[in-house]
Coordinates of C-alpha atoms in Angstrom, one line a residue:
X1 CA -19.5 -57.9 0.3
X2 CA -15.9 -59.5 -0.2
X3 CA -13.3 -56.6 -0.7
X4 CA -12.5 -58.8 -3.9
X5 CA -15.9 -58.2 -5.1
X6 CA -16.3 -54.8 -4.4
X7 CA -12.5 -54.4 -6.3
X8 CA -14.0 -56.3 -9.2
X9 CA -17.4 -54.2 -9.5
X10 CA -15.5 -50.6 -9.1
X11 CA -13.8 -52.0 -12.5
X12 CA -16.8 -53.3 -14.2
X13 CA -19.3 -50.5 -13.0
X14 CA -18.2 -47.7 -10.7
X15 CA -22.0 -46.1 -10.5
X16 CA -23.1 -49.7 -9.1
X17 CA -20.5 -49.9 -6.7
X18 CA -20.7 -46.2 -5.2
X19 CA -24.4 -47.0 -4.7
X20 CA -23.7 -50.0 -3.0
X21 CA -20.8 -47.9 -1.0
X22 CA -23.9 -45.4 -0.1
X23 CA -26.3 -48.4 1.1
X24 CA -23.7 -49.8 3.3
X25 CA -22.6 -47.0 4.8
X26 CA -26.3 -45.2 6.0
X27 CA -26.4 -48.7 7.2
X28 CA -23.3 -48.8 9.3
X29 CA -21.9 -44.9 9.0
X30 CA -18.5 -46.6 9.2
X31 CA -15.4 -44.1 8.3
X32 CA -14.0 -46.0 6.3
X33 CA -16.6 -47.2 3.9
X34 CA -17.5 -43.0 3.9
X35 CA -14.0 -42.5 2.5
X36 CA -14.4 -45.4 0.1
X37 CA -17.4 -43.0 -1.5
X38 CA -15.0 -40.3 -1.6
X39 CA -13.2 -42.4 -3.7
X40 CA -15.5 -43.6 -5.9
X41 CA -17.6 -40.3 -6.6
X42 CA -13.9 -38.9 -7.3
X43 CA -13.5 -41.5 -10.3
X44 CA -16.5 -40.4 -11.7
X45 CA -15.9 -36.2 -11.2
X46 CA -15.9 -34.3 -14.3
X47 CA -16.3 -30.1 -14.8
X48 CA -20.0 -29.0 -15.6
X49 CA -19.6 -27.3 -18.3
X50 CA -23.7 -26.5 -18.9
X51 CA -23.8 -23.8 -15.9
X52 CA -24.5 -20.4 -16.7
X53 CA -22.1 -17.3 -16.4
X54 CA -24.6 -15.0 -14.5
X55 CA -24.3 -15.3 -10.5
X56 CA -27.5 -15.5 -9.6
X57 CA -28.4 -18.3 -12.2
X58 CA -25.9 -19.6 -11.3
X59 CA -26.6 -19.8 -7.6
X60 CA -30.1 -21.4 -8.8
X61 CA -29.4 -24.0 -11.3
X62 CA -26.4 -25.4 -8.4
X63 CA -29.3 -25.6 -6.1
X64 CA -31.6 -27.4 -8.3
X65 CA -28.7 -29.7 -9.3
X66 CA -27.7 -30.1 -5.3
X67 CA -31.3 -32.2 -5.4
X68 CA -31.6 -33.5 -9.2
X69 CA -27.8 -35.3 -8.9
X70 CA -27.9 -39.0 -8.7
X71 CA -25.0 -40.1 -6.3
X72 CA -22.6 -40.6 -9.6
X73 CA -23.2 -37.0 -10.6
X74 CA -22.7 -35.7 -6.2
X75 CA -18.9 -35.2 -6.5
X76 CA -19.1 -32.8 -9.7
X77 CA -22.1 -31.2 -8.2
X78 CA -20.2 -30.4 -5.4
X79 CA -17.2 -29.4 -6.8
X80 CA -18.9 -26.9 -8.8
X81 CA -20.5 -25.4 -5.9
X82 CA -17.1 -25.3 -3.5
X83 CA -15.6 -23.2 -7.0
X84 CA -18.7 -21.1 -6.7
X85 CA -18.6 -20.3 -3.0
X86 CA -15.5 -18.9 -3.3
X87 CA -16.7 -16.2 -5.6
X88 CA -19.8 -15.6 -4.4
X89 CA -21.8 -14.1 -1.6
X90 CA -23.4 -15.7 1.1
X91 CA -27.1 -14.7 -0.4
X92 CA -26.6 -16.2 -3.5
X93 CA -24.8 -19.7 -2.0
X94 CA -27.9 -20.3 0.6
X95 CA -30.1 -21.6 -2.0
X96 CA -27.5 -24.2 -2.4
X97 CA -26.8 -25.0 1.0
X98 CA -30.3 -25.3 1.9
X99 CA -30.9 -28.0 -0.9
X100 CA -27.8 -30.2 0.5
X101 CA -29.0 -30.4 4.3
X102 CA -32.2 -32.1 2.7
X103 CA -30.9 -34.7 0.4
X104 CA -30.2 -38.4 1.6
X105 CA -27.1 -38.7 3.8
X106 CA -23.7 -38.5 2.1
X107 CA -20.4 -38.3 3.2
X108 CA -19.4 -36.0 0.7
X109 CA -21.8 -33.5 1.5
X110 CA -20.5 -33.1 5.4
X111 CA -16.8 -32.9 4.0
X112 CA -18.0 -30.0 1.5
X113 CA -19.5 -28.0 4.6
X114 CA -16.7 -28.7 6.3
X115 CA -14.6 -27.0 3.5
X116 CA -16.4 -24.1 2.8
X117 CA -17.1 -23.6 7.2
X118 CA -13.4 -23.3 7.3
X119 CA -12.1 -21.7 3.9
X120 CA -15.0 -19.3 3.2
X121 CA -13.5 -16.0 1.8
X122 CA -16.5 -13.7 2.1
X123 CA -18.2 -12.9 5.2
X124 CA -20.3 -15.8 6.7
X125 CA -23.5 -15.5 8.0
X126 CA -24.9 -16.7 11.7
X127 CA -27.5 -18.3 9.7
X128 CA -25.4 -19.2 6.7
X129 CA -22.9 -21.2 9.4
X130 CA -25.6 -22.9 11.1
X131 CA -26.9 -24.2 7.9
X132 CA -23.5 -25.9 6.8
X133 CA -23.2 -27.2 10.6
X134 CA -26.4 -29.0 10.1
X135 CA -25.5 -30.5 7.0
X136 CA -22.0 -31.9 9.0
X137 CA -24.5 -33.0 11.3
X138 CA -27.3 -35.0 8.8
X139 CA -23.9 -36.0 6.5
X140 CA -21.5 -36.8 8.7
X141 CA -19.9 -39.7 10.7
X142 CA -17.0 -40.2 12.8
X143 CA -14.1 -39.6 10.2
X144 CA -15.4 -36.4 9.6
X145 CA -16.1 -35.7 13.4
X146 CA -12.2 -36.2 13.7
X147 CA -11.0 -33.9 10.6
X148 CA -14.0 -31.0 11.8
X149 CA -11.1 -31.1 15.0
X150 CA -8.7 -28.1 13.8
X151 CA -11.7 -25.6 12.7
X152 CA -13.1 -26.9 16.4
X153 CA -10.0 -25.6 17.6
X154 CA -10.5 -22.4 15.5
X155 CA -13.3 -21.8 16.9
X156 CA -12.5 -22.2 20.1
X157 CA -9.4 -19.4 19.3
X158 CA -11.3 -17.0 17.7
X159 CA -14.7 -17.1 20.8
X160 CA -17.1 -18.1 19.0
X161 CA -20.0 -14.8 18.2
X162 CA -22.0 -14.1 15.9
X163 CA -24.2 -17.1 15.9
X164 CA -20.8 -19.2 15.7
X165 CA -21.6 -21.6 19.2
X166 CA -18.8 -23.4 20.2
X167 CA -21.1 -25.7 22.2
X168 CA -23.5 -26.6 18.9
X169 CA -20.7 -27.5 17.0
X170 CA -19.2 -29.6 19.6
X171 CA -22.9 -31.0 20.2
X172 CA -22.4 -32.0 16.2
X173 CA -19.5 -33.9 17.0
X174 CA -20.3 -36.0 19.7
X175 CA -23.7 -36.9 17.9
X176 CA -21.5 -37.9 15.1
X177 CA -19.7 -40.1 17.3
X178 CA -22.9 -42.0 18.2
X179 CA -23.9 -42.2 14.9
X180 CA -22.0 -45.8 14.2
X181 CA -23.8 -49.0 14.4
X182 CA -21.1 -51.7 14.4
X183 CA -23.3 -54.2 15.1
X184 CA -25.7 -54.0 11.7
X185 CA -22.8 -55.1 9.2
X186 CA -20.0 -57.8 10.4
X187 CA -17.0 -57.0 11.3
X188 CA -15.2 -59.2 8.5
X189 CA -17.4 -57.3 6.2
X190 CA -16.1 -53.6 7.0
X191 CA -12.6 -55.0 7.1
X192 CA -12.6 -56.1 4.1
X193 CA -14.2 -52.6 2.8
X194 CA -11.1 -51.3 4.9
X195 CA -8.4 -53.4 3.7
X196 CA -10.0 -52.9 -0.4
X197 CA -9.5 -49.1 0.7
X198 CA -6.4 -49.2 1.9
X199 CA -5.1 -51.3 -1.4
X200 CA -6.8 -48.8 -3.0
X201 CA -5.0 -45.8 -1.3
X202 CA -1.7 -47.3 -1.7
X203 CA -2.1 -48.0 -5.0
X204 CA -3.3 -44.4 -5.8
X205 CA -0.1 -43.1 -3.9
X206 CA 2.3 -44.6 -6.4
X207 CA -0.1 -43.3 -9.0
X208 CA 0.3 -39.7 -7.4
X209 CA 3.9 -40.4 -7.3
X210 CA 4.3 -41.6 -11.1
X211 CA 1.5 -38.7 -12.6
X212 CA 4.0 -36.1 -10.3
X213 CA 6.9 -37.2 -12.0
X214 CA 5.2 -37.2 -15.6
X215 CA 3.8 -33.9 -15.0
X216 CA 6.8 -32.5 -13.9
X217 CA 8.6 -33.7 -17.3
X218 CA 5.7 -32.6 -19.4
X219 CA 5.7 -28.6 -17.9
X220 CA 9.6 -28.7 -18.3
X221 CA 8.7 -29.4 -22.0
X222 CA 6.6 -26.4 -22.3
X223 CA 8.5 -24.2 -20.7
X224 CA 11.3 -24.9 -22.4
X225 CA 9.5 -24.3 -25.8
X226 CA 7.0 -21.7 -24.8
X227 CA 5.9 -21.1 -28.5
X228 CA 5.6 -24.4 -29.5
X229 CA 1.8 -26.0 -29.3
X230 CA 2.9 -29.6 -29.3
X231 CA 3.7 -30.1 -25.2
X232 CA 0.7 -27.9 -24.4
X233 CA -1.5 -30.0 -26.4
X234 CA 0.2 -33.4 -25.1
X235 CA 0.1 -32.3 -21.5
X236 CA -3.8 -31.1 -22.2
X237 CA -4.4 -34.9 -23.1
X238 CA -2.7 -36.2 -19.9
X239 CA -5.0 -34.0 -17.9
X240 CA -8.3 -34.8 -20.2
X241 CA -7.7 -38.3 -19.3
X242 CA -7.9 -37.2 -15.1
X243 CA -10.9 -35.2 -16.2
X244 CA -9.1 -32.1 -15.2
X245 CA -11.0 -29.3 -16.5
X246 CA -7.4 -27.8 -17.4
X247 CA -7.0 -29.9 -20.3
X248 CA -10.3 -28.8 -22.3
X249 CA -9.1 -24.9 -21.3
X250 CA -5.8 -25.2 -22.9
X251 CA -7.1 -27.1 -25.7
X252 CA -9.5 -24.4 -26.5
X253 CA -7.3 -21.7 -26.0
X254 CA -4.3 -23.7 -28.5
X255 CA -7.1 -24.2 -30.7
X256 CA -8.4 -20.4 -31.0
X257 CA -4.7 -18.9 -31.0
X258 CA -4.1 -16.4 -33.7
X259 CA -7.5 -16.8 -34.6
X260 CA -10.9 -15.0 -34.1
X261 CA -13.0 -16.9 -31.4
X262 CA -16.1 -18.1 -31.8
X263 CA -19.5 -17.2 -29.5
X264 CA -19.5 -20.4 -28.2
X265 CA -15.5 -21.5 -27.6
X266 CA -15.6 -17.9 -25.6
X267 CA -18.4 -18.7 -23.1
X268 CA -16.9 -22.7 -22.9
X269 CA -13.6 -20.5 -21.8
X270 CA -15.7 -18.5 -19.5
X271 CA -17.6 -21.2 -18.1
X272 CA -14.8 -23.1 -17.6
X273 CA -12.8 -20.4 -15.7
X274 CA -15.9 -19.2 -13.7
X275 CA -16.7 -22.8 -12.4
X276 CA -12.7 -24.1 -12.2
X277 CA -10.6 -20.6 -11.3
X278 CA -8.6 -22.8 -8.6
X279 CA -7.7 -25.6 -10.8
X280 CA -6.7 -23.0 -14.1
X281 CA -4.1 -20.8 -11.6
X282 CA -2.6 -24.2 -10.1
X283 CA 0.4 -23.1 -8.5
X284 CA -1.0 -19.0 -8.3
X285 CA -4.1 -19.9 -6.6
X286 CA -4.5 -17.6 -3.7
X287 CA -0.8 -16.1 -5.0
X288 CA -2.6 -13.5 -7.2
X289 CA -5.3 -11.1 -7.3
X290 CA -9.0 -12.7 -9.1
X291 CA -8.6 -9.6 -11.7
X292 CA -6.0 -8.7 -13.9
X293 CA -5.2 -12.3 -15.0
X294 CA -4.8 -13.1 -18.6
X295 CA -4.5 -16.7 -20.0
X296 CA -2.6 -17.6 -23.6
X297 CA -3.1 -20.9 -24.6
X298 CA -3.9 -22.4 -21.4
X299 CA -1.7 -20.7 -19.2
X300 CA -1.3 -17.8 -17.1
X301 CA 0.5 -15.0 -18.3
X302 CA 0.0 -11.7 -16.7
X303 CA -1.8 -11.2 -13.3
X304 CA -1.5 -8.8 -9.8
X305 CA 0.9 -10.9 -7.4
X306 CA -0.2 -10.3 -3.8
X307 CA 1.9 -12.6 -2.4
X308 CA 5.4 -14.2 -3.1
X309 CA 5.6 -16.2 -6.3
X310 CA 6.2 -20.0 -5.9
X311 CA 8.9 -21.6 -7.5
X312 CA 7.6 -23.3 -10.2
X313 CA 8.1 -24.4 -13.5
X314 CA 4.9 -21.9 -15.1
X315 CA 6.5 -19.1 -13.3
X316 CA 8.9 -18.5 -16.4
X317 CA 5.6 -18.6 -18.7
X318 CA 4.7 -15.3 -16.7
X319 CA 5.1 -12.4 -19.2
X320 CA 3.7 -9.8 -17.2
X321 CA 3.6 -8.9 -13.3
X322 CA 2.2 -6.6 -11.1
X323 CA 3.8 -7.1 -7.9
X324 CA 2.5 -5.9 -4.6
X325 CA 4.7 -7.7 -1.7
X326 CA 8.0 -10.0 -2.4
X327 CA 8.9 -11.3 -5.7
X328 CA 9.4 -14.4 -3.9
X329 CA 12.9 -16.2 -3.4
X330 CA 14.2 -18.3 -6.1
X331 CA 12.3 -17.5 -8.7
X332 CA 12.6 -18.2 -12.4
X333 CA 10.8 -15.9 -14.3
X334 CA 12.5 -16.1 -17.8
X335 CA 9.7 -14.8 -19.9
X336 CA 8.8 -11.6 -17.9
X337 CA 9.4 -8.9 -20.1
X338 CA 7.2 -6.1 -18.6
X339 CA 7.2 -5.5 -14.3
X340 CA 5.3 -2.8 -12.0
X341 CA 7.1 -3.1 -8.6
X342 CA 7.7 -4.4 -6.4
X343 CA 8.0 -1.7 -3.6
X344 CA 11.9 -0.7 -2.9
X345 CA 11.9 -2.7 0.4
X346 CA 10.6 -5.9 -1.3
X347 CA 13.6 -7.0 -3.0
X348 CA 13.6 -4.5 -6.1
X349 CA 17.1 -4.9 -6.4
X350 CA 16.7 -8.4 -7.2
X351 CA 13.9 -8.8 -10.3
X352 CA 16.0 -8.3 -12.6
X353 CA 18.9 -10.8 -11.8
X354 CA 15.5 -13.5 -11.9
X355 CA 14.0 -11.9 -14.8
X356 CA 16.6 -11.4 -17.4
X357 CA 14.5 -10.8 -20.2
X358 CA 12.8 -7.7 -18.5
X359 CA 12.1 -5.1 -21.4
X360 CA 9.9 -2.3 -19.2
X361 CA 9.7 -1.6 -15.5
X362 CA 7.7 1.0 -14.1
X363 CA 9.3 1.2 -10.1
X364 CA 9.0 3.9 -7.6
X365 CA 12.0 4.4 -5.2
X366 CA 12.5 6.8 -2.0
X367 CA 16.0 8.3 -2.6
X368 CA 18.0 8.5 -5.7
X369 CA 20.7 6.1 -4.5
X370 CA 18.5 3.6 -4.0
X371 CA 17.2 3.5 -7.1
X372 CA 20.3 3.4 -9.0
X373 CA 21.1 0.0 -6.7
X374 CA 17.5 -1.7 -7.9
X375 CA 19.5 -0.5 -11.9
X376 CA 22.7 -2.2 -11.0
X377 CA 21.5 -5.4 -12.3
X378 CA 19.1 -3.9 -15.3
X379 CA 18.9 -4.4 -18.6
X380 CA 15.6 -2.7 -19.5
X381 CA 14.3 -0.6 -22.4
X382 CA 11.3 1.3 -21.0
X383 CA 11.5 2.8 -17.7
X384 CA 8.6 4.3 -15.4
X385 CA 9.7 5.8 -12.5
X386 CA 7.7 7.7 -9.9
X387 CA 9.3 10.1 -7.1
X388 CA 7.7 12.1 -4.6
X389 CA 10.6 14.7 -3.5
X390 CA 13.4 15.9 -5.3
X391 CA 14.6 17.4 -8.0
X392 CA 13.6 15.4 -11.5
X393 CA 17.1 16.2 -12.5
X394 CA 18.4 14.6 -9.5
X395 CA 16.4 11.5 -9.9
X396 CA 17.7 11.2 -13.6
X397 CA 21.4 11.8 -13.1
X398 CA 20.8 8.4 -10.8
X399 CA 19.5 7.0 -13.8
X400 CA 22.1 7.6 -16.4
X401 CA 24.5 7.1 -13.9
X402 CA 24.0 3.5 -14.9
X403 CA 24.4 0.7 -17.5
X404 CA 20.5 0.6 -17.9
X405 CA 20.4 4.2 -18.2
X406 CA 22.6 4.3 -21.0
X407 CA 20.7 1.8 -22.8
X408 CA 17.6 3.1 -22.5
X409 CA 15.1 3.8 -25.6
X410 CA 12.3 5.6 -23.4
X411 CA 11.4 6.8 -19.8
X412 CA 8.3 7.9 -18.3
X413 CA 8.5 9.9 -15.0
X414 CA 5.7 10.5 -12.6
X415 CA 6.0 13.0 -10.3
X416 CA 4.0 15.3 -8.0
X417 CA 6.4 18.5 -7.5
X418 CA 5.8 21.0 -10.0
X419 CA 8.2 23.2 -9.1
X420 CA 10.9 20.6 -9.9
X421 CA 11.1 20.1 -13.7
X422 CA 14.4 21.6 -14.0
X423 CA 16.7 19.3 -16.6
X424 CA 20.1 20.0 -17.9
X425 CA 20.6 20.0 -21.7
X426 CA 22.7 17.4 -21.4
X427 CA 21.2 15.2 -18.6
X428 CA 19.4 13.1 -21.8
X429 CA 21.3 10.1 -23.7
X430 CA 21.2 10.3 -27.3
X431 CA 20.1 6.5 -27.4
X432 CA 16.4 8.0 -25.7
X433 CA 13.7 8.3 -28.1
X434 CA 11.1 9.0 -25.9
X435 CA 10.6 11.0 -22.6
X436 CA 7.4 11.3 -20.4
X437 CA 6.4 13.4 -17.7
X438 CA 3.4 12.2 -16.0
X439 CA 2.1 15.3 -13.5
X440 CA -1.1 13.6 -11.9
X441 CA -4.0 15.4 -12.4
X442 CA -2.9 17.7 -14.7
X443 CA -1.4 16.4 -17.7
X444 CA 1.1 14.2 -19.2
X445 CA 4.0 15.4 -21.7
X446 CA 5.6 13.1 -24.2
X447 CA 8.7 14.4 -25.9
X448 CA 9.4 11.9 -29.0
X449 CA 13.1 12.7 -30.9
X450 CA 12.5 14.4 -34.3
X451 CA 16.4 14.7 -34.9
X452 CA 19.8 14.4 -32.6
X453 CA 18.7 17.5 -30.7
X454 CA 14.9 18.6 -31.5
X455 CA 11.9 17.3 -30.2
X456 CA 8.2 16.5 -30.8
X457 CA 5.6 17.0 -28.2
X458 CA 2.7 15.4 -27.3
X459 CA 0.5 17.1 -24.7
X460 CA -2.5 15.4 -23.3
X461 CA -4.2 17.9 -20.7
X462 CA -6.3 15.9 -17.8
X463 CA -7.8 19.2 -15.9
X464 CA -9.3 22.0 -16.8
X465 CA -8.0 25.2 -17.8
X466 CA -7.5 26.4 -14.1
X467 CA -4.6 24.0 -14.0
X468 CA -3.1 26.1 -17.3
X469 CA -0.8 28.4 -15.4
X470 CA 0.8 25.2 -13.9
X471 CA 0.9 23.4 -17.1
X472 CA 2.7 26.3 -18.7
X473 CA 5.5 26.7 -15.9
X474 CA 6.2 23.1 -16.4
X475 CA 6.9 23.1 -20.1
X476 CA 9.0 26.0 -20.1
X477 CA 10.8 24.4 -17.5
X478 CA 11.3 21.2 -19.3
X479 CA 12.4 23.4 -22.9
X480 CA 15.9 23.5 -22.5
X481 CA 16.8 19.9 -22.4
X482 CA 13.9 19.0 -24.3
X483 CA 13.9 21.8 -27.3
X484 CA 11.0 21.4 -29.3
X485 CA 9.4 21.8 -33.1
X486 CA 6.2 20.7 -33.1
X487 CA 3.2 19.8 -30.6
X488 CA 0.0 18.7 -30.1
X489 CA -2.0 19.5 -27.3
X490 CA -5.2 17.8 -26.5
X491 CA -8.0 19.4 -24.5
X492 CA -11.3 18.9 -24.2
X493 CA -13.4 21.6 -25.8
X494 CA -15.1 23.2 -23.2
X495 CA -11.0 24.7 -21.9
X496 CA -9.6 25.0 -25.3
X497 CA -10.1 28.8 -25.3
X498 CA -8.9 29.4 -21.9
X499 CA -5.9 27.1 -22.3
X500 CA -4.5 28.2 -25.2
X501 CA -4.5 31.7 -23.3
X502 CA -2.7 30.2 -20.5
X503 CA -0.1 28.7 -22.5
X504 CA 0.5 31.7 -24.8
X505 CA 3.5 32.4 -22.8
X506 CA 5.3 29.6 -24.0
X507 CA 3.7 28.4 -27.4
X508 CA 6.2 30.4 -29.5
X509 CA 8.3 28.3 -28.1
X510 CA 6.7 24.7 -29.2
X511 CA 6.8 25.1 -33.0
X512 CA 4.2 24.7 -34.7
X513 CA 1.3 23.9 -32.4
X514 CA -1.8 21.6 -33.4
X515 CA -4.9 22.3 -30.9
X516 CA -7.0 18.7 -30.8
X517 CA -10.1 19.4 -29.1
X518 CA -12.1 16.4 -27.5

């Protein structure tokens, strides 16, 4: 086969010429014809959209599809089941794996083992392992024998156990190694094959090169107009074109925005997410947590960071954060408007000089002083704060002690001392409209502004009555900064009796009071 001739048929019929890829190479199990299938079953990759949401049919219909594939349909079929595996658990991705160490040789398969032997998230199996080591073994040849080297080396690190034989895996390689036949194809032949792949390689980095630069201009467009559809919808055709499953999910999502979805555009959405979660996160994959993410119009924009954010254009799409470690250095992240963390020695002080636009921040701080350094920079509307010692009125003279203090509209404040409610009349702005006390597992109090020096209060009660002696100590201490003319006071019905007995002390005190049983 003349490299020429191959070049010609991959143009004219790319399912011809990846069978004729297949045939040569369980003839000659040359490397490089086994990345030139790699190459060719990429061209014809596309997202399987018809796979169900539930796991375990899931698992099923991806082992009877590891069997029914024809070699143009392999590299989606395996793609689908790498997105799967990451999810799932090792019982529900053996059906799968035992179906692909019975189907003809392919080099695809032995890379896909590979993968999923060295990136596996949930606990692997002795008998799990040893199934994907004998599909490297029945798939491989001596390219993948050289890439299985670092996990050989991780092995080899981490001792081997469990099943995890350092000696059978390095049996698998050297059997790879014999697997070549030079002798079956000429040598002209297979250089040919190697030259058309390197052409083809070269040619595919410029491509790489040229799509990096497009994509790079096309995110800059919709970041810099977040609310116009136009770039999304332009850069959702760019990626169709790759058959990147991206494209279809942000043309759904632009599609169904400010309108009701349908049955079937949610479960696409679903199926699409289920089956591509790596490729929808792009640069977050691995950054944030798999729950708590929320997508608008085809990008992410709220999620549970456990790890640094990367610098990246879709970071200042990001309207909402949960942050558990570092914010991450150089970030842009222009659109957060609402933040929980990070922790004080994680660079606190630092969000919001890289998130300018932040509206609400619920932090929690060791020592006053430090949290009037994380305010320095502040320009927030909404703060949640949560101590563990001190005096609340402490914590709060920190507060208004700066800029953002003075400009804020509402504060929550979560604390665990009781005994330290204590506020000065005057310690409130007259710019706050609303002021929380959260006291965990008992209740929370919301004082809402009625006038320039009266209050309302809202009084949701978490416990049961026996907590109502506490409750009431707290709201008297709380009255003479916070004076009050009305409240409501939720309660479930079984306690209403007995807490509106404990809170009888202070109730003539609260105005006129509305009992909301529930």
């Amino acid at each position: 086969m003349a490299a020429a001739g191959l070049a010609q048929l991959v143009s004219q019929d790319a399912t011809a010429a990846l069978n004729e890829a297949l045939s040569l190479w369980r003839e000659t199990w040359h490397p490089a014809v086994g990345r030139w299938v790699e190459v060719l079953g990429a061209r014809l990759d596309a997202p399987l959209d018809e796979l169900p949401l539930k796991k375990g049919e899931r698992a099923q219909r991806l082992a009877e599809l590891a069997t029914a594939a024809t070699a143009a349909q392999r590299s989606a079929v395996l793609h689908a089941f790498e997105a799967f595996a990451r999810e799932a658990t090792g019982a529900l991705v053996w059906p799968a794996v035992e179906a692909w160490a019975e189907v003809e040789p392919d080099p695809r398969v032995a890379r896909m083992a590979l993968r999923v032997l060295s990136t596996f998230e949930h606990d692997l199996t002795a008998k799990l392992w040893r199934r994907l080591v004998g599909c490297v073994e029945r798939h491989g040849d001596t390219g993948v024998a050289q890439e299985a080297q670092p996990y050989l080396e991780t092995l080899r690190t981490r001792g081997g156990g469990w099943g995890f034989s350092i000696d059978r895996f390095e049996n698998v390689l050297a059997k790879l190694a014999a697997k070549r036949k030079p002798g079956v194809v000429s040598a002209a032949v297979l250089e040919q094959v190697t030259a058309a792949l390197e052409a083809g390689n070269a040619a595919s980095s410029r491509a790489r090169e040229s799509d990096r630069q497009r994509e790079a201009a096309m995110l800059e467009a919709i970041v810099a107009a977040p609310d116009d559809d136009g770039p999304r919808l332009v850069y959702a055709d760019w990626l169709s074109e790759r058959r990147h499953p991206l494209g279809d999910f942000i043309t759904l999502q632009v599609g169904r925005s400010g309108k009701r979805a349908t049955k079937e555009a949610r479960d696409r959405e679903a199926r699409l997410l289920a089956g591509n979660r790596k490729e929808l996160l792009g640069p977050f994959d691995g950054v944030v947590s798999k729950t708590g993410l929320e997508f608008e119009r085809g990008f992410l924009v709220k999620c549970v960071a456990l790890q640094p954010l990367p610098v990246h254009p879709l970071t200042r799409l990001l309207r909402g954060v949960v942050f558990e470690g570092r914010v991450g250095e150089n970030v842009r992240l222009d659109g957060l408007v609402s933040a929980t963390g990070p922790a004080a020695q994680h660079g606190q002080a630092e969000l919001p000089l890289q998130a300018p636009n932040l509206k609400r921040w619920r932090i929690a701080a060791r020592t006053p002083d430090l949290l009037a350094g994380c305010l320095t920079h502040a320009r927030v509307e909404e703060l949640a704060l949560r101590t563990s010692s001190g005096e609340l009125d402490t914590w709060l003279e920190a507060v208004f002690a700066t800029p953002c203090g003075k400009g804020l509209r509402a504060m929550t404040a979560a604390t665990t001392s009781y005994t330290m409610l204590q506020l000065s009349p005057s310690r409130l702005p007259g710019t706050l409209e609303r002021f929380s006390v959260e006291l965990p597992y008992l209740a929370q109090l919301t004082f809402s502004r009625v006038s320039a020096e009266t209050f309302a209060l809202d009084c949701r009660v978490e416990v049961n009555a026996l907590g109502g002696q506490r409750l009431a100590a707290s709201i008297e201490a709380l009255l003479p900064a916070l004076p009050t003319v009305s409240a409501t006071v939720s309660v479930r019905k079984a306690d209403l009796l007995r807490l509106r007995a404990a809170l009888a002390p202070v109730a003539s005190r609260l105005g006129a009071v509305e009992w909301v049983p529930r």
